[in-house]
mmCIF file of C-alpha atoms in Angstrom:
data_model
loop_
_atom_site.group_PDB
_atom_site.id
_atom_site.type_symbol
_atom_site.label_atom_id
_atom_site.label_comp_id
_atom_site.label_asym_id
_atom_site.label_seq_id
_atom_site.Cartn_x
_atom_site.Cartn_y
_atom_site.Cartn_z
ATOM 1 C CA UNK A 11 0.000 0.000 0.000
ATOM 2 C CA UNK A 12 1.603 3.091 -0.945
ATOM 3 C CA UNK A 13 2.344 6.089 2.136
ATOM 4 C CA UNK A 14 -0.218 8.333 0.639
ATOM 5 C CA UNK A 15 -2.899 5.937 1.109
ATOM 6 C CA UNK A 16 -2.555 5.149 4.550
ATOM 7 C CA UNK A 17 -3.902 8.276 6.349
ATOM 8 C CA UNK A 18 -7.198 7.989 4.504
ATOM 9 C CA UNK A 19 -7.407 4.441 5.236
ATOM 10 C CA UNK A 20 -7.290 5.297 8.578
ATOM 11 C CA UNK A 21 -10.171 8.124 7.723
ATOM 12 C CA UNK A 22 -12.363 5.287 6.880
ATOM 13 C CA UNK A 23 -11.914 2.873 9.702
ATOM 14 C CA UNK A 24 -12.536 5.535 12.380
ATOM 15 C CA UNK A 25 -16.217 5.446 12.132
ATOM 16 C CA UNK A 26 -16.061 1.550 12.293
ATOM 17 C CA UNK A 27 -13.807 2.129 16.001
ATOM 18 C CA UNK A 28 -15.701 4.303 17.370
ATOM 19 C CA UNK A 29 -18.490 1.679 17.978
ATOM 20 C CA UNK A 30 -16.474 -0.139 19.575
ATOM 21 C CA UNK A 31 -17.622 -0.640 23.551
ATOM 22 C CA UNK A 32 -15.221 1.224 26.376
ATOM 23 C CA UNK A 33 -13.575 -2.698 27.006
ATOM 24 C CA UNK A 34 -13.016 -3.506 23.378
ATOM 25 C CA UNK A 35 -11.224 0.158 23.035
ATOM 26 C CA UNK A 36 -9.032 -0.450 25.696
ATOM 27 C CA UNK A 37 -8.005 -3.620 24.064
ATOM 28 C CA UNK A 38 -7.763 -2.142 20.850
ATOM 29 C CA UNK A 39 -5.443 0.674 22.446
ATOM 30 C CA UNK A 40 -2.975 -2.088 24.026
ATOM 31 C CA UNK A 41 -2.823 -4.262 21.395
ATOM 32 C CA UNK A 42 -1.435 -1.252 18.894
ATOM 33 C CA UNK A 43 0.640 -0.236 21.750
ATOM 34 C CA UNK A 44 2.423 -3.741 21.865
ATOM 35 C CA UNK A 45 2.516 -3.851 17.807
ATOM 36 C CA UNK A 46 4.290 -0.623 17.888
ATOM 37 C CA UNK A 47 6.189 -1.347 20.746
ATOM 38 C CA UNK A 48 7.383 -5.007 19.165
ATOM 39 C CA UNK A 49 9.143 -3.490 16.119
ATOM 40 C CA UNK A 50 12.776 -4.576 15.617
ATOM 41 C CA UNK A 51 13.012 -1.251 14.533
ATOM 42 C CA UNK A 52 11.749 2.474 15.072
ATOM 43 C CA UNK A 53 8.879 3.876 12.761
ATOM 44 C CA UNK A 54 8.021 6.834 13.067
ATOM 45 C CA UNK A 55 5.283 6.733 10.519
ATOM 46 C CA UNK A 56 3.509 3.437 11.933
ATOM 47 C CA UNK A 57 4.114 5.209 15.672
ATOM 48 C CA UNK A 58 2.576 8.476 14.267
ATOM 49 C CA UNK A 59 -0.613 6.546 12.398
ATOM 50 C CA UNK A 60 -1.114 4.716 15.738
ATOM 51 C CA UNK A 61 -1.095 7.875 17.313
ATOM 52 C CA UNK A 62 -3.232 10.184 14.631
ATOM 53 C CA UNK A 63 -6.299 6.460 15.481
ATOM 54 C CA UNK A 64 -5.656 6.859 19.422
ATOM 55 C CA UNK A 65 -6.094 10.303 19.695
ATOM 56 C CA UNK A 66 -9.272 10.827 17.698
ATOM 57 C CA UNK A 67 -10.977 7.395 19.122
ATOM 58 C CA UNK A 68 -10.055 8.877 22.908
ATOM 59 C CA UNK A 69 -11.893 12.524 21.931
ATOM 60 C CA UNK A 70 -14.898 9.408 21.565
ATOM 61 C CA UNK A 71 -14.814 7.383 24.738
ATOM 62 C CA UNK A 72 -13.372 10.114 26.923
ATOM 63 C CA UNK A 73 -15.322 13.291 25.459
ATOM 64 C CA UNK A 74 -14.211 15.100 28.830
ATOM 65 C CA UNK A 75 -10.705 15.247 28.631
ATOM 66 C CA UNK A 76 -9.586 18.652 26.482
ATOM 67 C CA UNK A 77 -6.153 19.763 25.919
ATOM 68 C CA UNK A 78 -4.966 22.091 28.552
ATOM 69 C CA UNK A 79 -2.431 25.034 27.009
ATOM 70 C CA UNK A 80 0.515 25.364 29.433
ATOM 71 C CA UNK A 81 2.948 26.631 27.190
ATOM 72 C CA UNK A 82 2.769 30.017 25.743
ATOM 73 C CA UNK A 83 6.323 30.672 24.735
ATOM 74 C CA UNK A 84 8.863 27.951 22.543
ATOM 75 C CA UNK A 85 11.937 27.989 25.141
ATOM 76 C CA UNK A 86 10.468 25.242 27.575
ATOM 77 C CA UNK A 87 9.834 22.939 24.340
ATOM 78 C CA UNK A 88 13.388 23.430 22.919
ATOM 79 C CA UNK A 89 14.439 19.652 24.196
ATOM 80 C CA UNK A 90 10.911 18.690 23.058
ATOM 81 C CA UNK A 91 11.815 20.233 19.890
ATOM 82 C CA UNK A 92 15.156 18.628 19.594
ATOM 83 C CA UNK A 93 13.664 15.177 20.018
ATOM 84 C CA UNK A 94 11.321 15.482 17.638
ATOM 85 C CA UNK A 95 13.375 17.218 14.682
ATOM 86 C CA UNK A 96 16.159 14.704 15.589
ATOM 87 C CA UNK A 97 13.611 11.532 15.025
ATOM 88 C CA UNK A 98 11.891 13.476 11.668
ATOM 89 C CA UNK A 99 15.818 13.910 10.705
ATOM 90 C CA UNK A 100 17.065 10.248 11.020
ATOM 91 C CA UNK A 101 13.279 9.098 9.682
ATOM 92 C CA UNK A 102 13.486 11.056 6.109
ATOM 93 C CA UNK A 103 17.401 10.574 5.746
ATOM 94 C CA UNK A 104 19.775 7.269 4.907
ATOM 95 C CA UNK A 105 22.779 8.342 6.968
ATOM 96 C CA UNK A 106 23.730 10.267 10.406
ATOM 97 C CA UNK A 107 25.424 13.185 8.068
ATOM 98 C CA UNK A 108 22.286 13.852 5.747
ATOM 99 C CA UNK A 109 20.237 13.352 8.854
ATOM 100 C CA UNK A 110 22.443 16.198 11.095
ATOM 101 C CA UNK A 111 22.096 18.350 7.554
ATOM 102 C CA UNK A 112 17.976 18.267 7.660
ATOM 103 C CA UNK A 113 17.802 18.686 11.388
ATOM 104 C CA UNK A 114 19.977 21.876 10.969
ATOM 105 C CA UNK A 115 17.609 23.305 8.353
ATOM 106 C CA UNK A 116 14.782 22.593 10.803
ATOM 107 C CA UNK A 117 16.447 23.577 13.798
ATOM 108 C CA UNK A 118 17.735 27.209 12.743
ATOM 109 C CA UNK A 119 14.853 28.847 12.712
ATOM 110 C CA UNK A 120 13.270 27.209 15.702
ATOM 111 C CA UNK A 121 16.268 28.393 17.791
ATOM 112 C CA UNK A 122 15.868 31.508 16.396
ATOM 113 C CA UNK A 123 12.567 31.644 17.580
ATOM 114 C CA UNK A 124 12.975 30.330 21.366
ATOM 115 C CA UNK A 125 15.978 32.150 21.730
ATOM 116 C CA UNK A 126 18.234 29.635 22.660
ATOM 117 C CA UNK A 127 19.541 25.815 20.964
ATOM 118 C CA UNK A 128 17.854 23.270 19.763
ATOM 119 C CA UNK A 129 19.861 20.469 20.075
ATOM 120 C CA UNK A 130 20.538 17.402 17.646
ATOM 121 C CA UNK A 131 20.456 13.870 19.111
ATOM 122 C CA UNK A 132 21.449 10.361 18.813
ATOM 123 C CA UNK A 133 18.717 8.187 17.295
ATOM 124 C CA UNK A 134 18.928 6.410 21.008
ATOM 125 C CA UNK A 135 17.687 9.939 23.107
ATOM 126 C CA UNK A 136 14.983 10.215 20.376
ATOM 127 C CA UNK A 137 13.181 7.119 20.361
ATOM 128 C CA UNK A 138 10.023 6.369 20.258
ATOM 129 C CA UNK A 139 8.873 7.090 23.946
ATOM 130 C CA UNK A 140 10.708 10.463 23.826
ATOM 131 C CA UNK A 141 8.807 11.409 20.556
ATOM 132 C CA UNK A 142 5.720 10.273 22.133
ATOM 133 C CA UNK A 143 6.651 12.001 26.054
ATOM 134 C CA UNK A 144 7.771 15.183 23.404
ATOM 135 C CA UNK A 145 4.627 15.413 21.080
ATOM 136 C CA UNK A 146 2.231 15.324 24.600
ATOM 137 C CA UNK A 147 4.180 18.195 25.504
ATOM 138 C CA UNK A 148 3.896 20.185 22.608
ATOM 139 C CA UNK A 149 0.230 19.628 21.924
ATOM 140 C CA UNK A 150 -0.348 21.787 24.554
ATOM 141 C CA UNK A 151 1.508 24.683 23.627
ATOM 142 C CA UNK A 152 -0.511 27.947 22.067
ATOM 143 C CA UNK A 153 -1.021 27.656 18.109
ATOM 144 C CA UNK A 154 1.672 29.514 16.748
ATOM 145 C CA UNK A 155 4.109 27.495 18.400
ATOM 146 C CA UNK A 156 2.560 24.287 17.122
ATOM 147 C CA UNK A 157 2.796 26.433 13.703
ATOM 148 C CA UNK A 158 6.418 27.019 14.402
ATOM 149 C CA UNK A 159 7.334 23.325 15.541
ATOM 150 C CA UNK A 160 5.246 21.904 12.041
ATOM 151 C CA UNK A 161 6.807 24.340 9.812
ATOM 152 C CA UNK A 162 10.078 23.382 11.421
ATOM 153 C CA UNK A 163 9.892 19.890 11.037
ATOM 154 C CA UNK A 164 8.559 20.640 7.450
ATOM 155 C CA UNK A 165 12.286 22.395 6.864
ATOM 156 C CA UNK A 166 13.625 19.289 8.126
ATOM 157 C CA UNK A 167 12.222 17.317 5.451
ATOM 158 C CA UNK A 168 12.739 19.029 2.639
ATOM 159 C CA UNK A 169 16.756 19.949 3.368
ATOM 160 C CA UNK A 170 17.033 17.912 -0.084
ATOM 161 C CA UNK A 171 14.162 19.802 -2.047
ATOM 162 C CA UNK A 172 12.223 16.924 -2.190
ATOM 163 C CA UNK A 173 9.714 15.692 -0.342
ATOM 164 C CA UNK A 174 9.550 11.995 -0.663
ATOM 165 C CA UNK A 175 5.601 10.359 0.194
ATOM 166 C CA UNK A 176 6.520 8.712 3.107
ATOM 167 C CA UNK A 177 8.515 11.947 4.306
ATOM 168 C CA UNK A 178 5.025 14.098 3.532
ATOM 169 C CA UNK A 179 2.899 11.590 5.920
ATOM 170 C CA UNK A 180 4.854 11.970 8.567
ATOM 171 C CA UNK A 181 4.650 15.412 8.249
ATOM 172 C CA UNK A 182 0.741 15.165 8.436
ATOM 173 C CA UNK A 183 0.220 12.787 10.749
ATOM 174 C CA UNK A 184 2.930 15.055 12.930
ATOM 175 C CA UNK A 185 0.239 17.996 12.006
ATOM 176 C CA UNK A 186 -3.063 16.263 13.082
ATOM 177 C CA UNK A 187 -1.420 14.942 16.440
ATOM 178 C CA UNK A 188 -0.680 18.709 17.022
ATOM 179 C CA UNK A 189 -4.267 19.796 15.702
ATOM 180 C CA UNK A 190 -2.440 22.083 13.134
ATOM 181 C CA UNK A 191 -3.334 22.488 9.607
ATOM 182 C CA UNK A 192 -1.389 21.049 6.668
ATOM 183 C CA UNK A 193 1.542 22.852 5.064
ATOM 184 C CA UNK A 194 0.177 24.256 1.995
ATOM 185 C CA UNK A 195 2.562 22.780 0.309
ATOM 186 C CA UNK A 196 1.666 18.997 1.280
ATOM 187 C CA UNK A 197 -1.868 19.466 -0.042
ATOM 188 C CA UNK A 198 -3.542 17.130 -2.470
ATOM 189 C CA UNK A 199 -3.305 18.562 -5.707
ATOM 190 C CA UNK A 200 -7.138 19.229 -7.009
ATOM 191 C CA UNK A 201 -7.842 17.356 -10.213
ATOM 192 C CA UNK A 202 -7.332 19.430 -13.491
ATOM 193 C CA UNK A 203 -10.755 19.954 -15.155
ATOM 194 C CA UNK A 204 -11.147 18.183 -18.498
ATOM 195 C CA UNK A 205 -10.805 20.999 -21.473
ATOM 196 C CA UNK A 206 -14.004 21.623 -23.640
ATOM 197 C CA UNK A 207 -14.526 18.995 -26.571
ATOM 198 C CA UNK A 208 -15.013 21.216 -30.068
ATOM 199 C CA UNK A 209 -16.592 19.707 -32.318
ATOM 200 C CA UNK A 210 -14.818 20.868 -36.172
#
């Protein structure tokens, strides 16, 4: 199944979950946690889509928990921020030196913004738990800085100018765990309307 198909998939089994009872959620929620968990190797895309199918099915069973915003300014997210431009780096990259290269482009203008360093990381302090302890932590920061953190990560990506398809779903499963909208840029392009038939 190709990357681009895989958020929509998950689009379409959503209204299936959510009828799920409380008991058979909690099971459901375990279950992904230990596929996840079970991987020889870190995904970040399989983490994030297990994340993006969590968090909307938990807005269902628990309708009374709402994000709390406890961060209004970047500089208490900078190691936040490092973890989770590190993990986007070594996840869209083959090697540690391309990797360092994207988190750089990411990383400037983040530490620009929080006024102090956003630090680059061994795969091993940016792991799975740390991306998922990192991305609870950011989700509750104001908009902008959710803005900042996406467009960041965004940089990170496209260091090479390209942005492969598995590189842009990352990207927007990173943007609907943050509830903030898509890059422009990572869009579906709208079908081309078929040109008028003349008959000569």
């Amino acid at each position: 199944m190709p990357p681009q198909a895989k958020i929509p998939l998950v689009d379409l089994a959503l209204p299936a979950l959510r009828r799920l009872s409380p008991q058979q959620f909690e099971q459901f929620r375990a279950t992904t946690e230990k596929l996840v968990a079970g991987k020889a190797e870190t995904d970040l895309f399989v983490y994030m889509l297990r994340k993006i199918v969590v968090r909307h099915l938990e807005r269902n069973f628990f309708p009374q928990q709402r994000p709390i915003t406890e961060f209004y300014a970047l500089r208490p997210l900078a190691p936040d921020c490092g973890v989770l431009l590190s993990a986007t780096a070594y996840a869209g990259q083959e090697n540690a030196t391309a990797a360092y290269a994207a988190f750089s482009q990411g990383a400037e203008s983040l530490s620009h913004a929080a006024h102090c360093e956003i630090s680059w990381l061994p795969p091993d302090h940016c792991d799975l738990l740390r991306v998922d302890v990192a991305l609870a932590r950011l989700s509750q920061a104001v908009p902008q800085i959710k803005k900042n953190v996406l467009n960041a990560c965004a940089q990170t990506v496209a260091v090479d100018g390209v942005i492969q398809e598995g590189e842009a779903e990352i990207l927007r499963a990173i943007a609907d765990t943050l509830d903030c909208p898509v890059p422009p840029f990572l869009q579906p392009e709208k079908a081309t309307a078929p040109l008028p038939m003349h008959n000569n």
